[in-house]
Short mmCIF file of C-alpha atoms in Angstrom, two decimals:
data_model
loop_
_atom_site.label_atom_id
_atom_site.label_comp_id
_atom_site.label_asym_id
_atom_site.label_seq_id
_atom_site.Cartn_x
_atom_site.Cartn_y
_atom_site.Cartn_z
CA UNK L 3 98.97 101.37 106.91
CA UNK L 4 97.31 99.00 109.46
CA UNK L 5 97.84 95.51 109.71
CA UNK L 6 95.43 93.37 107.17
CA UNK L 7 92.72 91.76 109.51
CA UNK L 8 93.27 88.15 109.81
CA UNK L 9 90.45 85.49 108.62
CA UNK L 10 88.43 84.41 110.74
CA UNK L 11 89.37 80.70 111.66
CA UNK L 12 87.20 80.46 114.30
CA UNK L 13 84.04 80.68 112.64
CA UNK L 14 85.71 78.41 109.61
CA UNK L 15 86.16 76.09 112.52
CA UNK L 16 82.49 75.96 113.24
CA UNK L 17 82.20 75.85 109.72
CA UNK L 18 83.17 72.70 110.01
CA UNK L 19 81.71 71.32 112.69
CA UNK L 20 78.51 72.50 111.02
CA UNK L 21 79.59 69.55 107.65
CA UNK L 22 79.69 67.21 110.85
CA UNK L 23 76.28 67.68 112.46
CA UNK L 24 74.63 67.77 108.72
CA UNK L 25 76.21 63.92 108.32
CA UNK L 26 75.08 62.90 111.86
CA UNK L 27 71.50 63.92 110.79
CA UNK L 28 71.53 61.93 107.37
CA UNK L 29 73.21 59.07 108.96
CA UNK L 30 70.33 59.03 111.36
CA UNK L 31 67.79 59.74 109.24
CA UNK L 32 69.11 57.05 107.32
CA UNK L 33 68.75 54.50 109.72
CA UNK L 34 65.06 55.40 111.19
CA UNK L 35 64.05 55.01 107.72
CA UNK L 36 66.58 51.83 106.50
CA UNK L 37 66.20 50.98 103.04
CA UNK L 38 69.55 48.36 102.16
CA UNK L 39 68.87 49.49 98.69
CA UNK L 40 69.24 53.09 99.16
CA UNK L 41 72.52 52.95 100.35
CA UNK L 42 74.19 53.44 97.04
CA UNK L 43 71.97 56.93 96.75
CA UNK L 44 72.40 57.95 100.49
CA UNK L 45 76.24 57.14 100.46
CA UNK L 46 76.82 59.86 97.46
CA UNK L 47 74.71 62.19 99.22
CA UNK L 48 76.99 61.54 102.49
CA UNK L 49 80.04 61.73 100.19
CA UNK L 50 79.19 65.18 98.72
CA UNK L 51 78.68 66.57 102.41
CA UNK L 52 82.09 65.18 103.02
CA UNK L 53 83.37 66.32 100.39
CA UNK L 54 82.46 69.56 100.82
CA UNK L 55 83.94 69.79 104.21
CA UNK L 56 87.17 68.82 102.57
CA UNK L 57 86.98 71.61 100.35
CA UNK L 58 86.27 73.88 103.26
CA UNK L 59 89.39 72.35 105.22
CA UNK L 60 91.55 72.40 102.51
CA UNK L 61 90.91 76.56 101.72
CA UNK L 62 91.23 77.05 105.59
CA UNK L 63 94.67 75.41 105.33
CA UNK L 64 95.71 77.81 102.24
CA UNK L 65 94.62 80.90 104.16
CA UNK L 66 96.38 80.03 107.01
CA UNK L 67 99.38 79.04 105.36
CA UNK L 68 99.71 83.18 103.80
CA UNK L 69 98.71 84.41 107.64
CA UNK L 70 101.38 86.04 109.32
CA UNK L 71 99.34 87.10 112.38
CA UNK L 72 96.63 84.19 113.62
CA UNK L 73 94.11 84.80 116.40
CA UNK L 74 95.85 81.33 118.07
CA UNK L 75 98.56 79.29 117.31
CA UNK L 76 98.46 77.96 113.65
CA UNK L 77 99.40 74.54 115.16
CA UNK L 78 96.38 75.01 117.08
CA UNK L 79 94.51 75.97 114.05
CA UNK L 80 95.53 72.68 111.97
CA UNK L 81 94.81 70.26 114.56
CA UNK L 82 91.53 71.26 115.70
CA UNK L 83 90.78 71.87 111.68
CA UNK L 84 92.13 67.85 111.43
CA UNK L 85 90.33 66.25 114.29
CA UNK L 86 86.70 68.38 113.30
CA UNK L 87 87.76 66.83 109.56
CA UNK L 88 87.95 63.39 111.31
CA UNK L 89 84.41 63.10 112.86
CA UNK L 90 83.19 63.64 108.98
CA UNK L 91 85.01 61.47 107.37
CA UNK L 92 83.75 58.66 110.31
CA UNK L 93 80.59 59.54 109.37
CA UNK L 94 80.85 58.72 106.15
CA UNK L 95 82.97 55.47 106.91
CA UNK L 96 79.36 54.22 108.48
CA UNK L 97 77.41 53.72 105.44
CA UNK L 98 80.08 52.57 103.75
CA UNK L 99 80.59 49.68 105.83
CA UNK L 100 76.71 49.14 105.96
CA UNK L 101 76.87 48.93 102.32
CA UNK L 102 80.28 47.02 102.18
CA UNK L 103 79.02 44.25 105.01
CA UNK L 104 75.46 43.93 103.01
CA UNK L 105 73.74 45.29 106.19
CA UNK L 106 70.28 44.34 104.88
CA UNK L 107 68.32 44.69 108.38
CA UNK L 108 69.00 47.22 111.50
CA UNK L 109 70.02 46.24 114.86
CA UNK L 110 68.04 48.73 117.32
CA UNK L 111 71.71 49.73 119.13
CA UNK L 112 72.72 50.91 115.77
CA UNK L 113 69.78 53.78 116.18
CA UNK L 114 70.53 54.35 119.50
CA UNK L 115 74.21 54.36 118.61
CA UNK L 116 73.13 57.79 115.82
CA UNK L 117 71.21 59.39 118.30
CA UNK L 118 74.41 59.05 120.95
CA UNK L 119 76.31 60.66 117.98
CA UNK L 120 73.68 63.88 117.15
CA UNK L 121 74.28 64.81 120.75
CA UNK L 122 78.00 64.82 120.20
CA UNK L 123 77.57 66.93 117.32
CA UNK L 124 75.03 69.24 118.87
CA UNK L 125 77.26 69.79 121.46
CA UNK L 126 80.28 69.89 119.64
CA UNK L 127 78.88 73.05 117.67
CA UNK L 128 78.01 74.93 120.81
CA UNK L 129 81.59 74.38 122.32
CA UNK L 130 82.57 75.79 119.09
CA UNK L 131 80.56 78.60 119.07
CA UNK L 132 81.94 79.87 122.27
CA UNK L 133 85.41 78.69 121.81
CA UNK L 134 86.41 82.37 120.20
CA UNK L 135 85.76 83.54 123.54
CA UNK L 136 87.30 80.57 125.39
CA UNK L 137 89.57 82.71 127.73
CA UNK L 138 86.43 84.01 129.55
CA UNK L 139 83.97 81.74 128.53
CA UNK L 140 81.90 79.98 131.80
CA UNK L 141 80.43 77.62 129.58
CA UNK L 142 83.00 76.09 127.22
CA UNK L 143 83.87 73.67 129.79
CA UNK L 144 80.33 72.18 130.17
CA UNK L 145 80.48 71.93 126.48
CA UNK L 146 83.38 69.08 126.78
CA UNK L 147 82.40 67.27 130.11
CA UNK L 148 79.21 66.70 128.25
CA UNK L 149 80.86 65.29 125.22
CA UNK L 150 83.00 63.42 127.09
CA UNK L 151 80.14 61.90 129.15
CA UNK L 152 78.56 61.25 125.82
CA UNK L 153 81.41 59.00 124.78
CA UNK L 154 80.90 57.31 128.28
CA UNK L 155 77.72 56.85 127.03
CA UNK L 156 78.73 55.30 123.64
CA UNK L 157 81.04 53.21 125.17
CA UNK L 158 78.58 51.18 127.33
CA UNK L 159 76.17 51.26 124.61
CA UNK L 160 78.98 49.38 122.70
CA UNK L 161 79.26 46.85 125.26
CA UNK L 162 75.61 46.13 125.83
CA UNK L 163 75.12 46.00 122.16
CA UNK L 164 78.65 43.22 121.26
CA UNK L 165 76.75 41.43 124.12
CA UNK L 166 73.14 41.30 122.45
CA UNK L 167 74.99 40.57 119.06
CA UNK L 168 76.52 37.25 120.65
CA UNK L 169 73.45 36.30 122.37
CA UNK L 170 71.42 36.71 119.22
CA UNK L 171 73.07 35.66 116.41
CA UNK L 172 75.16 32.58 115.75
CA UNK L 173 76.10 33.37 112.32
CA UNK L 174 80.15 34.44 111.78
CA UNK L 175 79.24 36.34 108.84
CA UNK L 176 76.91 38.03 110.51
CA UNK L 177 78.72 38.92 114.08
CA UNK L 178 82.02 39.72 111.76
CA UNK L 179 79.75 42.48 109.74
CA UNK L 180 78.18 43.98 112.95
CA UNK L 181 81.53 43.77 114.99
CA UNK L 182 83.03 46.24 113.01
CA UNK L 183 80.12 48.04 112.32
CA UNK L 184 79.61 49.15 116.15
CA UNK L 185 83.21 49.38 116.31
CA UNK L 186 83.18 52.27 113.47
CA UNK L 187 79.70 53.92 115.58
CA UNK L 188 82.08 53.80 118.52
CA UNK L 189 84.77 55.63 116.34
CA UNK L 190 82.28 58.85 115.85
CA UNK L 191 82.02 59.10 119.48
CA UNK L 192 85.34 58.94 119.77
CA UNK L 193 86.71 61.51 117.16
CA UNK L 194 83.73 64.28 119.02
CA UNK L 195 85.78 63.41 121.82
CA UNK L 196 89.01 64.02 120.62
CA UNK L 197 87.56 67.54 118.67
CA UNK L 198 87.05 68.20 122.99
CA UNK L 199 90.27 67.04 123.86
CA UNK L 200 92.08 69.23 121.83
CA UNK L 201 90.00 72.42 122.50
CA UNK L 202 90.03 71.91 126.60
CA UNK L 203 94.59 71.54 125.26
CA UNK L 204 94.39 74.70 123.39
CA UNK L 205 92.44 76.35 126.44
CA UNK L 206 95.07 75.05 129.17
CA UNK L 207 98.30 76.25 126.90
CA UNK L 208 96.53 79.59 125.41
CA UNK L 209 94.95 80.73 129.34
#
């Protein structure tokens, strides 16, 4: 009898990616089209998607725990599943700060700060739609130099915008709520980042 096929964790990886680029897309819809009292209604909408990814995560993890033979290390596996968990649940963390902070108007760097984080998505997807093939893929590594020029990207957006934020507003309340508001935008950079990090490590120890 031949050995029982393994699942495939790759495209339950990009699975999960997929949960992440959905909540990039609300969470910028959300913001070109800012109603403060929405946010109740568009942060259960966001929860469900994250939720859902959880689910998704959490049956990868129960597979791979009965897998004898995996198509890559299951430490691998369980990290990349953790960090691709991670940019969701930043997503998610976004609104609820909006709605926690009574963000009742927009800053324009927030915007610019959800359309940074699409492209890290977007990205994110393709390097994990040719990470199955990462041992003779020419194009995986584009894939993370663009995400992590992205990030570059967030980060100076992060520094212009905590600079208009001083210059514009005098108001503690008010630079308190957007402090850590750009500080959690910065975050979903960040975590597409580390989703890149950890591929380009699983390339280096797997090639």
């Amino acid at each position: 009898m031949g050995r029982k096929k393994d699942h495939d964790y790759f495209g339950m990886l990009i699975g999960g990616v997929s949960y992440a680029c959905e909540a990039a897309k609300m969470l910028h819809s959300d913001m070109q089209d800012f109603d403060p009292d929405k946010l109740p209604q568009r942060i259960e909408e966001m929860h469900e998607v994250e939720h859902s990814a959880d689910l998704a995560k959490h049956d990868m993890l129960e597979k791979l725990l009965k897998e004898f033979i995996t198509s890559i290390d299951r430490e691998d596996i369980l990290e990349l599943a953790t960090v691709i968990d991670d940019v969701t649940d930043n997503l998610e963390e976004v609104l609820l700060r909006m709605y926690m902070y009574n963000i009742r108007t927009l800053r324009e760097e927030a915007l610019q700060f959800s359309e940074i984080i699409i492209k890290c998505c977007d990205e994110m997807k393709v390097m994990m739609e040719e990470f199955p093939n990462f041992r003779k893929s020419k194009t995986i590594k584009d894939s993370i130099i663009e995400i992590n020029r992205l990030e570059e990207e967030g980060d100076r957006l992060f520094t212009k915008a905590m600079h208009a934020l001083y210059a514009d507003s005098t108001d503690p309340v008010e630079i308190m709520a957007w402090m850590r508001l750009y500080d959690q935008l910065e975050h979903c950079c960040d975590a597409c980042e580390e989703v890149a990090d950890v591929v380009e490590m699983v390339i280096l120890t797997n090639s």
